[in-house]
Amino acid sequence: MSDGGTTLYFGAAGVFWALRYLGQGLEFDFSTLAERNAREFASFRAYPNHASLLMGDIGVLLLGGDRERLKQRIANNLDLPPKELMWGMPGTMLAALFTGETAL
């Protein structure tokens, strides 16, 4: 996998999620995907200090990343100005729901 296209929205994380959802999961080192995703979005993210479910690291972390890192990234978005799914806090709250977290 080359750098680029690692996200849930238009990349590898979305493909892995779909395969897992369809019962066709693949063996894969998600830490590698998470590292590539971090490099890919180091300068791309609209809000570089915040997470994104669809366009950043949250989708990758949901698939198999570090659970503590996921909780930190979700908590970091609580005061993020955008109130939409792709870049905003609602996407990370959806991720919290998926993890079963009731309080951060």
mmCIF file of N, CA and C in Angstrom:
data_model
loop_
_atom_site.group_PDB
_atom_site.id
_atom_site.type_symbol
_atom_site.label_atom_id
_atom_site.label_comp_id
_atom_site.label_asym_id
_atom_site.label_seq_id
_atom_site.Cartn_x
_atom_site.Cartn_y
_atom_site.Cartn_z
ATOM 1 N N MET A 1 0.852 -1.168 0.000
ATOM 2 C CA MET A 1 0.000 0.000 0.000
ATOM 3 C C MET A 1 0.899 1.232 0.000
ATOM 4 N N SER A 2 0.668 2.124 -0.920
ATOM 5 C CA SER A 2 1.439 3.362 -0.962
ATOM 6 C C SER A 2 0.817 4.376 -0.010
ATOM 7 N N ASP A 3 1.611 5.394 0.351
ATOM 8 C CA ASP A 3 1.042 6.460 1.167
ATOM 9 C C ASP A 3 -0.049 7.150 0.363
ATOM 10 N N GLY A 4 -1.126 7.459 0.998
ATOM 11 C CA GLY A 4 -2.270 8.070 0.326
ATOM 12 C C GLY A 4 -3.429 7.091 0.333
ATOM 13 N N GLY A 5 -4.584 7.591 0.658
ATOM 14 C CA GLY A 5 -5.760 6.744 0.634
ATOM 15 C C GLY A 5 -5.841 5.745 1.773
ATOM 16 N N THR A 6 -5.648 6.207 2.994
ATOM 17 C CA THR A 6 -5.721 5.305 4.148
ATOM 18 C C THR A 6 -7.008 5.467 4.948
ATOM 19 N N THR A 7 -7.829 6.437 4.619
ATOM 20 C CA THR A 7 -8.967 6.797 5.468
ATOM 21 C C THR A 7 -10.158 5.856 5.327
ATOM 22 N N LEU A 8 -11.110 6.037 6.223
ATOM 23 C CA LEU A 8 -12.369 5.307 6.164
ATOM 24 C C LEU A 8 -13.194 5.795 4.977
ATOM 25 N N TYR A 9 -13.118 7.077 4.667
ATOM 26 C CA TYR A 9 -13.959 7.679 3.633
ATOM 27 C C TYR A 9 -13.565 7.244 2.226
ATOM 28 N N PHE A 10 -12.284 7.322 1.900
ATOM 29 C CA PHE A 10 -11.890 6.978 0.532
ATOM 30 C C PHE A 10 -10.586 6.185 0.478
ATOM 31 N N GLY A 11 -10.362 5.341 1.467
ATOM 32 C CA GLY A 11 -9.092 4.635 1.479
ATOM 33 C C GLY A 11 -9.157 3.233 2.026
ATOM 34 N N ALA A 12 -8.009 2.754 2.402
ATOM 35 C CA ALA A 12 -7.835 1.377 2.848
ATOM 36 C C ALA A 12 -8.700 1.039 4.057
ATOM 37 N N ALA A 13 -8.844 1.955 4.999
ATOM 38 C CA ALA A 13 -9.654 1.668 6.189
ATOM 39 C C ALA A 13 -11.092 1.364 5.804
ATOM 40 N N GLY A 14 -11.624 2.074 4.810
ATOM 41 C CA GLY A 14 -12.985 1.818 4.339
ATOM 42 C C GLY A 14 -13.113 0.451 3.701
ATOM 43 N N VAL A 15 -12.102 0.054 2.946
ATOM 44 C CA VAL A 15 -12.112 -1.277 2.317
ATOM 45 C C VAL A 15 -12.050 -2.360 3.385
ATOM 46 N N PHE A 16 -11.167 -2.205 4.360
ATOM 47 C CA PHE A 16 -11.059 -3.196 5.430
ATOM 48 C C PHE A 16 -12.344 -3.270 6.253
ATOM 49 N N TRP A 17 -12.948 -2.109 6.516
ATOM 50 C CA TRP A 17 -14.223 -2.106 7.247
ATOM 51 C C TRP A 17 -15.284 -2.864 6.454
ATOM 52 N N ALA A 18 -15.395 -2.586 5.160
ATOM 53 C CA ALA A 18 -16.407 -3.241 4.325
ATOM 54 C C ALA A 18 -16.193 -4.752 4.291
ATOM 55 N N LEU A 19 -14.951 -5.185 4.124
ATOM 56 C CA LEU A 19 -14.663 -6.618 4.105
ATOM 57 C C LEU A 19 -15.014 -7.271 5.440
ATOM 58 N N ARG A 20 -14.673 -6.601 6.532
ATOM 59 C CA ARG A 20 -15.002 -7.129 7.854
ATOM 60 C C ARG A 20 -16.517 -7.206 8.030
ATOM 61 N N TYR A 21 -17.216 -6.166 7.607
ATOM 62 C CA TYR A 21 -18.674 -6.121 7.712
ATOM 63 C C TYR A 21 -19.315 -7.258 6.915
ATOM 64 N N LEU A 22 -18.753 -7.582 5.778
ATOM 65 C CA LEU A 22 -19.271 -8.650 4.925
ATOM 66 C C LEU A 22 -18.782 -10.039 5.341
ATOM 67 N N GLY A 23 -18.020 -10.104 6.427
ATOM 68 C CA GLY A 23 -17.528 -11.386 6.919
ATOM 69 C C GLY A 23 -16.332 -11.909 6.158
ATOM 70 N N GLN A 24 -15.648 -11.037 5.451
ATOM 71 C CA GLN A 24 -14.492 -11.438 4.650
ATOM 72 C C GLN A 24 -13.220 -10.744 5.137
ATOM 73 N N GLY A 25 -13.086 -10.567 6.426
ATOM 74 C CA GLY A 25 -11.951 -9.840 6.970
ATOM 75 C C GLY A 25 -10.627 -10.427 6.537
ATOM 76 N N LEU A 26 -9.627 -9.581 6.417
ATOM 77 C CA LEU A 26 -8.284 -9.986 6.040
ATOM 78 C C LEU A 26 -7.353 -9.833 7.229
ATOM 79 N N GLU A 27 -6.349 -10.689 7.280
ATOM 80 C CA GLU A 27 -5.298 -10.514 8.278
ATOM 81 C C GLU A 27 -4.457 -9.315 7.849
ATOM 82 N N PHE A 28 -4.310 -8.351 8.747
ATOM 83 C CA PHE A 28 -3.570 -7.148 8.397
ATOM 84 C C PHE A 28 -3.063 -6.493 9.667
ATOM 85 N N ASP A 29 -1.883 -5.923 9.589
ATOM 86 C CA ASP A 29 -1.294 -5.202 10.710
ATOM 87 C C ASP A 29 -1.837 -3.775 10.705
ATOM 88 N N PHE A 30 -2.826 -3.521 11.546
ATOM 89 C CA PHE A 30 -3.459 -2.205 11.558
ATOM 90 C C PHE A 30 -2.551 -1.125 12.122
ATOM 91 N N SER A 31 -1.515 -1.509 12.854
ATOM 92 C CA SER A 31 -0.581 -0.486 13.330
ATOM 93 C C SER A 31 0.162 0.129 12.141
ATOM 94 N N THR A 32 0.444 -0.661 11.126
ATOM 95 C CA THR A 32 1.075 -0.144 9.910
ATOM 96 C C THR A 32 0.149 0.845 9.206
ATOM 97 N N LEU A 33 -1.124 0.475 9.104
ATOM 98 C CA LEU A 33 -2.107 1.367 8.496
ATOM 99 C C LEU A 33 -2.213 2.667 9.299
ATOM 100 N N ALA A 34 -2.220 2.563 10.624
ATOM 101 C CA ALA A 34 -2.313 3.745 11.481
ATOM 102 C C ALA A 34 -1.096 4.658 11.293
ATOM 103 N N GLU A 35 0.098 4.072 11.180
ATOM 104 C CA GLU A 35 1.306 4.878 10.957
ATOM 105 C C GLU A 35 1.242 5.602 9.621
ATOM 106 N N ARG A 36 0.825 4.902 8.586
ATOM 107 C CA ARG A 36 0.718 5.521 7.260
ATOM 108 C C ARG A 36 -0.347 6.609 7.255
ATOM 109 N N ASN A 37 -1.443 6.346 7.951
ATOM 110 C CA ASN A 37 -2.516 7.344 8.044
ATOM 111 C C ASN A 37 -2.009 8.603 8.737
ATOM 112 N N ALA A 38 -1.248 8.442 9.803
ATOM 113 C CA ALA A 38 -0.707 9.599 10.524
ATOM 114 C C ALA A 38 0.206 10.424 9.629
ATOM 115 N N ARG A 39 1.049 9.754 8.861
ATOM 116 C CA ARG A 39 1.927 10.475 7.929
ATOM 117 C C ARG A 39 1.119 11.181 6.844
ATOM 118 N N GLU A 40 0.136 10.481 6.315
ATOM 119 C CA GLU A 40 -0.674 11.024 5.231
ATOM 120 C C GLU A 40 -1.381 12.311 5.629
ATOM 121 N N PHE A 41 -1.858 12.377 6.868
ATOM 122 C CA PHE A 41 -2.669 13.516 7.275
ATOM 123 C C PHE A 41 -1.947 14.496 8.194
ATOM 124 N N ALA A 42 -0.640 14.352 8.319
ATOM 125 C CA ALA A 42 0.117 15.281 9.161
ATOM 126 C C ALA A 42 -0.029 16.725 8.682
ATOM 127 N N SER A 43 -0.118 16.919 7.381
ATOM 128 C CA SER A 43 -0.244 18.290 6.870
ATOM 129 C C SER A 43 -1.563 18.515 6.132
ATOM 130 N N PHE A 44 -2.371 17.482 5.964
ATOM 131 C CA PHE A 44 -3.593 17.590 5.175
ATOM 132 C C PHE A 44 -4.808 17.995 6.003
ATOM 133 N N ARG A 45 -4.902 17.514 7.204
ATOM 134 C CA ARG A 45 -6.107 17.724 8.011
ATOM 135 C C ARG A 45 -6.460 19.191 8.153
ATOM 136 N N ALA A 46 -7.749 19.470 8.039
ATOM 137 C CA ALA A 46 -8.221 20.842 8.205
ATOM 138 C C ALA A 46 -7.980 21.338 9.625
ATOM 139 N N TYR A 47 -8.024 20.452 10.576
ATOM 140 C CA TYR A 47 -7.784 20.779 11.984
ATOM 141 C C TYR A 47 -6.690 19.841 12.479
ATOM 142 N N PRO A 48 -5.416 20.183 12.268
ATOM 143 C CA PRO A 48 -4.318 19.247 12.509
ATOM 144 C C PRO A 48 -4.208 18.721 13.940
ATOM 145 N N ASN A 49 -4.745 19.418 14.902
ATOM 146 C CA ASN A 49 -4.668 18.941 16.280
ATOM 147 C C ASN A 49 -5.863 18.074 16.664
ATOM 148 N N HIS A 50 -6.783 17.866 15.744
ATOM 149 C CA HIS A 50 -8.005 17.141 16.047
ATOM 150 C C HIS A 50 -8.159 15.918 15.150
ATOM 151 N N ALA A 51 -9.012 15.033 15.557
ATOM 152 C CA ALA A 51 -9.244 13.782 14.849
ATOM 153 C C ALA A 51 -10.422 13.910 13.888
ATOM 154 N N SER A 52 -10.554 12.918 13.015
ATOM 155 C CA SER A 52 -11.684 12.871 12.097
ATOM 156 C C SER A 52 -12.069 11.415 11.874
ATOM 157 N N LEU A 53 -13.355 11.118 11.967
ATOM 158 C CA LEU A 53 -13.830 9.758 11.724
ATOM 159 C C LEU A 53 -13.626 9.361 10.270
ATOM 160 N N LEU A 54 -14.059 10.180 9.355
ATOM 161 C CA LEU A 54 -14.046 9.798 7.947
ATOM 162 C C LEU A 54 -12.753 10.149 7.224
ATOM 163 N N MET A 55 -12.116 11.243 7.595
ATOM 164 C CA MET A 55 -10.956 11.730 6.851
ATOM 165 C C MET A 55 -9.644 11.667 7.620
ATOM 166 N N GLY A 56 -9.646 11.094 8.794
ATOM 167 C CA GLY A 56 -8.431 11.082 9.605
ATOM 168 C C GLY A 56 -8.156 9.744 10.248
ATOM 169 N N ASP A 57 -7.756 9.793 11.501
ATOM 170 C CA ASP A 57 -7.274 8.593 12.175
ATOM 171 C C ASP A 57 -8.327 7.801 12.942
ATOM 172 N N ILE A 58 -9.471 8.372 13.230
ATOM 173 C CA ILE A 58 -10.466 7.685 14.054
ATOM 174 C C ILE A 58 -10.963 6.405 13.386
ATOM 175 N N GLY A 59 -11.262 6.456 12.094
ATOM 176 C CA GLY A 59 -11.711 5.252 11.392
ATOM 177 C C GLY A 59 -10.679 4.141 11.425
ATOM 178 N N VAL A 60 -9.419 4.506 11.274
ATOM 179 C CA VAL A 60 -8.329 3.533 11.320
ATOM 180 C C VAL A 60 -8.206 2.951 12.729
ATOM 181 N N LEU A 61 -8.260 3.810 13.734
ATOM 182 C CA LEU A 61 -8.144 3.344 15.119
ATOM 183 C C LEU A 61 -9.312 2.461 15.522
ATOM 184 N N LEU A 62 -10.496 2.716 14.991
ATOM 185 C CA LEU A 62 -11.652 1.868 15.278
ATOM 186 C C LEU A 62 -11.449 0.447 14.761
ATOM 187 N N LEU A 63 -10.752 0.312 13.664
ATOM 188 C CA LEU A 63 -10.538 -1.003 13.060
ATOM 189 C C LEU A 63 -9.583 -1.882 13.844
ATOM 190 N N GLY A 64 -8.657 -1.298 14.538
ATOM 191 C CA GLY A 64 -7.724 -2.150 15.258
ATOM 192 C C GLY A 64 -6.577 -1.413 15.877
ATOM 193 N N GLY A 65 -6.751 -0.158 16.077
ATOM 194 C CA GLY A 65 -5.678 0.634 16.653
ATOM 195 C C GLY A 65 -5.667 0.588 18.172
ATOM 196 N N ASP A 66 -4.813 1.364 18.721
ATOM 197 C CA ASP A 66 -4.625 1.492 20.160
ATOM 198 C C ASP A 66 -5.877 2.125 20.789
ATOM 199 N N ARG A 67 -6.552 1.386 21.651
ATOM 200 C CA ARG A 67 -7.807 1.857 22.257
ATOM 201 C C ARG A 67 -7.594 3.108 23.111
ATOM 202 N N GLU A 68 -6.496 3.186 23.810
ATOM 203 C CA GLU A 68 -6.216 4.384 24.611
ATOM 204 C C GLU A 68 -5.987 5.597 23.715
ATOM 205 N N ARG A 69 -5.286 5.393 22.630
ATOM 206 C CA ARG A 69 -5.072 6.488 21.667
ATOM 207 C C ARG A 69 -6.404 6.937 21.086
ATOM 208 N N LEU A 70 -7.277 5.986 20.779
ATOM 209 C CA LEU A 70 -8.605 6.309 20.258
ATOM 210 C C LEU A 70 -9.372 7.165 21.260
ATOM 211 N N LYS A 71 -9.360 6.791 22.525
ATOM 212 C CA LYS A 71 -10.058 7.569 23.551
ATOM 213 C C LYS A 71 -9.483 8.981 23.656
ATOM 214 N N GLN A 72 -8.164 9.109 23.580
ATOM 215 C CA GLN A 72 -7.534 10.432 23.646
ATOM 216 C C GLN A 72 -7.946 11.298 22.462
ATOM 217 N N ARG A 73 -7.940 10.707 21.277
ATOM 218 C CA ARG A 73 -8.283 11.451 20.071
ATOM 219 C C ARG A 73 -9.753 11.879 20.101
ATOM 220 N N ILE A 74 -10.635 11.017 20.598
ATOM 221 C CA ILE A 74 -12.051 11.376 20.716
ATOM 222 C C ILE A 74 -12.215 12.525 21.707
ATOM 223 N N ALA A 75 -11.595 12.404 22.861
ATOM 224 C CA ALA A 75 -11.700 13.439 23.899
ATOM 225 C C ALA A 75 -11.172 14.783 23.396
ATOM 226 N N ASN A 76 -10.154 14.754 22.555
ATOM 227 C CA ASN A 76 -9.565 15.973 22.020
ATOM 228 C C ASN A 76 -10.533 16.733 21.108
ATOM 229 N N ASN A 77 -11.563 16.066 20.618
ATOM 230 C CA ASN A 77 -12.500 16.688 19.696
ATOM 231 C C ASN A 77 -13.742 17.265 20.358
ATOM 232 N N LEU A 78 -13.864 17.162 21.638
ATOM 233 C CA LEU A 78 -15.094 17.598 22.296
ATOM 234 C C LEU A 78 -15.429 19.063 22.045
ATOM 235 N N ASP A 79 -14.438 19.914 21.877
ATOM 236 C CA ASP A 79 -14.669 21.341 21.667
ATOM 237 C C ASP A 79 -14.373 21.798 20.244
ATOM 238 N N LEU A 80 -14.271 20.861 19.311
ATOM 239 C CA LEU A 80 -13.970 21.214 17.929
ATOM 240 C C LEU A 80 -15.143 21.973 17.314
ATOM 241 N N PRO A 81 -14.900 23.109 16.657
ATOM 242 C CA PRO A 81 -15.991 23.943 16.131
ATOM 243 C C PRO A 81 -16.926 23.272 15.115
ATOM 244 N N PRO A 82 -16.420 22.548 14.105
ATOM 245 C CA PRO A 82 -17.369 21.986 13.125
ATOM 246 C C PRO A 82 -18.325 20.985 13.774
ATOM 247 N N LYS A 83 -19.581 21.086 13.409
ATOM 248 C CA LYS A 83 -20.599 20.199 13.969
ATOM 249 C C LYS A 83 -21.133 19.289 12.858
ATOM 250 N N GLU A 84 -20.224 18.648 12.137
ATOM 251 C CA GLU A 84 -20.617 17.756 11.063
ATOM 252 C C GLU A 84 -19.810 16.461 11.139
ATOM 253 N N LEU A 85 -20.264 15.446 10.425
ATOM 254 C CA LEU A 85 -19.728 14.094 10.542
ATOM 255 C C LEU A 85 -18.295 13.946 10.044
ATOM 256 N N MET A 86 -17.966 14.545 8.918
ATOM 257 C CA MET A 86 -16.666 14.276 8.307
ATOM 258 C C MET A 86 -15.497 14.799 9.133
ATOM 259 N N TRP A 87 -15.512 16.054 9.509
ATOM 260 C CA TRP A 87 -14.393 16.646 10.239
ATOM 261 C C TRP A 87 -14.733 16.974 11.690
ATOM 262 N N GLY A 88 -15.981 17.001 12.024
ATOM 263 C CA GLY A 88 -16.357 17.539 13.319
ATOM 264 C C GLY A 88 -16.510 16.540 14.443
ATOM 265 N N MET A 89 -16.923 17.072 15.554
ATOM 266 C CA MET A 89 -17.121 16.319 16.775
ATOM 267 C C MET A 89 -18.176 15.210 16.630
ATOM 268 N N PRO A 90 -19.256 15.373 15.862
ATOM 269 C CA PRO A 90 -20.238 14.285 15.751
ATOM 270 C C PRO A 90 -19.646 12.968 15.235
ATOM 271 N N GLY A 91 -18.683 13.041 14.342
ATOM 272 C CA GLY A 91 -18.045 11.819 13.857
ATOM 273 C C GLY A 91 -17.294 11.085 14.948
ATOM 274 N N THR A 92 -16.608 11.844 15.792
ATOM 275 C CA THR A 92 -15.875 11.190 16.870
ATOM 276 C C THR A 92 -16.812 10.716 17.976
ATOM 277 N N MET A 93 -17.954 11.361 18.134
ATOM 278 C CA MET A 93 -18.945 10.866 19.100
ATOM 279 C C MET A 93 -19.568 9.561 18.593
ATOM 280 N N LEU A 94 -19.737 9.446 17.295
ATOM 281 C CA LEU A 94 -20.201 8.192 16.709
ATOM 282 C C LEU A 94 -19.176 7.083 16.962
ATOM 283 N N ALA A 95 -17.913 7.403 16.840
ATOM 284 C CA ALA A 95 -16.857 6.437 17.138
ATOM 285 C C ALA A 95 -16.918 6.016 18.603
ATOM 286 N N ALA A 96 -17.160 6.967 19.503
ATOM 287 C CA ALA A 96 -17.302 6.635 20.933
ATOM 288 C C ALA A 96 -18.455 5.669 21.148
ATOM 289 N N LEU A 97 -19.539 5.901 20.445
ATOM 290 C CA LEU A 97 -20.694 5.000 20.524
ATOM 291 C C LEU A 97 -20.300 3.597 20.061
ATOM 292 N N PHE A 98 -19.560 3.493 18.975
ATOM 293 C CA PHE A 98 -19.130 2.193 18.463
ATOM 294 C C PHE A 98 -18.236 1.444 19.443
ATOM 295 N N THR A 99 -17.454 2.182 20.213
ATOM 296 C CA THR A 99 -16.559 1.527 21.160
ATOM 297 C C THR A 99 -17.260 1.156 22.465
ATOM 298 N N GLY A 100 -18.458 1.687 22.645
ATOM 299 C CA GLY A 100 -19.179 1.415 23.881
ATOM 300 C C GLY A 100 -18.783 2.325 25.011
ATOM 301 N N GLU A 101 -18.042 3.362 24.726
ATOM 302 C CA GLU A 101 -17.616 4.308 25.752
ATOM 303 C C GLU A 101 -18.798 5.183 26.148
ATOM 304 N N THR A 102 -19.070 5.275 27.428
ATOM 305 C CA THR A 102 -20.162 6.129 27.883
ATOM 306 C C THR A 102 -19.655 7.444 28.434
ATOM 307 N N ALA A 103 -18.422 7.473 28.864
ATOM 308 C CA ALA A 103 -17.839 8.712 29.373
ATOM 309 C C ALA A 103 -16.378 8.741 29.008
ATOM 310 N N LEU A 104 -15.922 9.916 28.668
ATOM 311 C CA LEU A 104 -14.504 10.042 28.291
ATOM 312 C C LEU A 104 -13.742 10.695 29.390
#
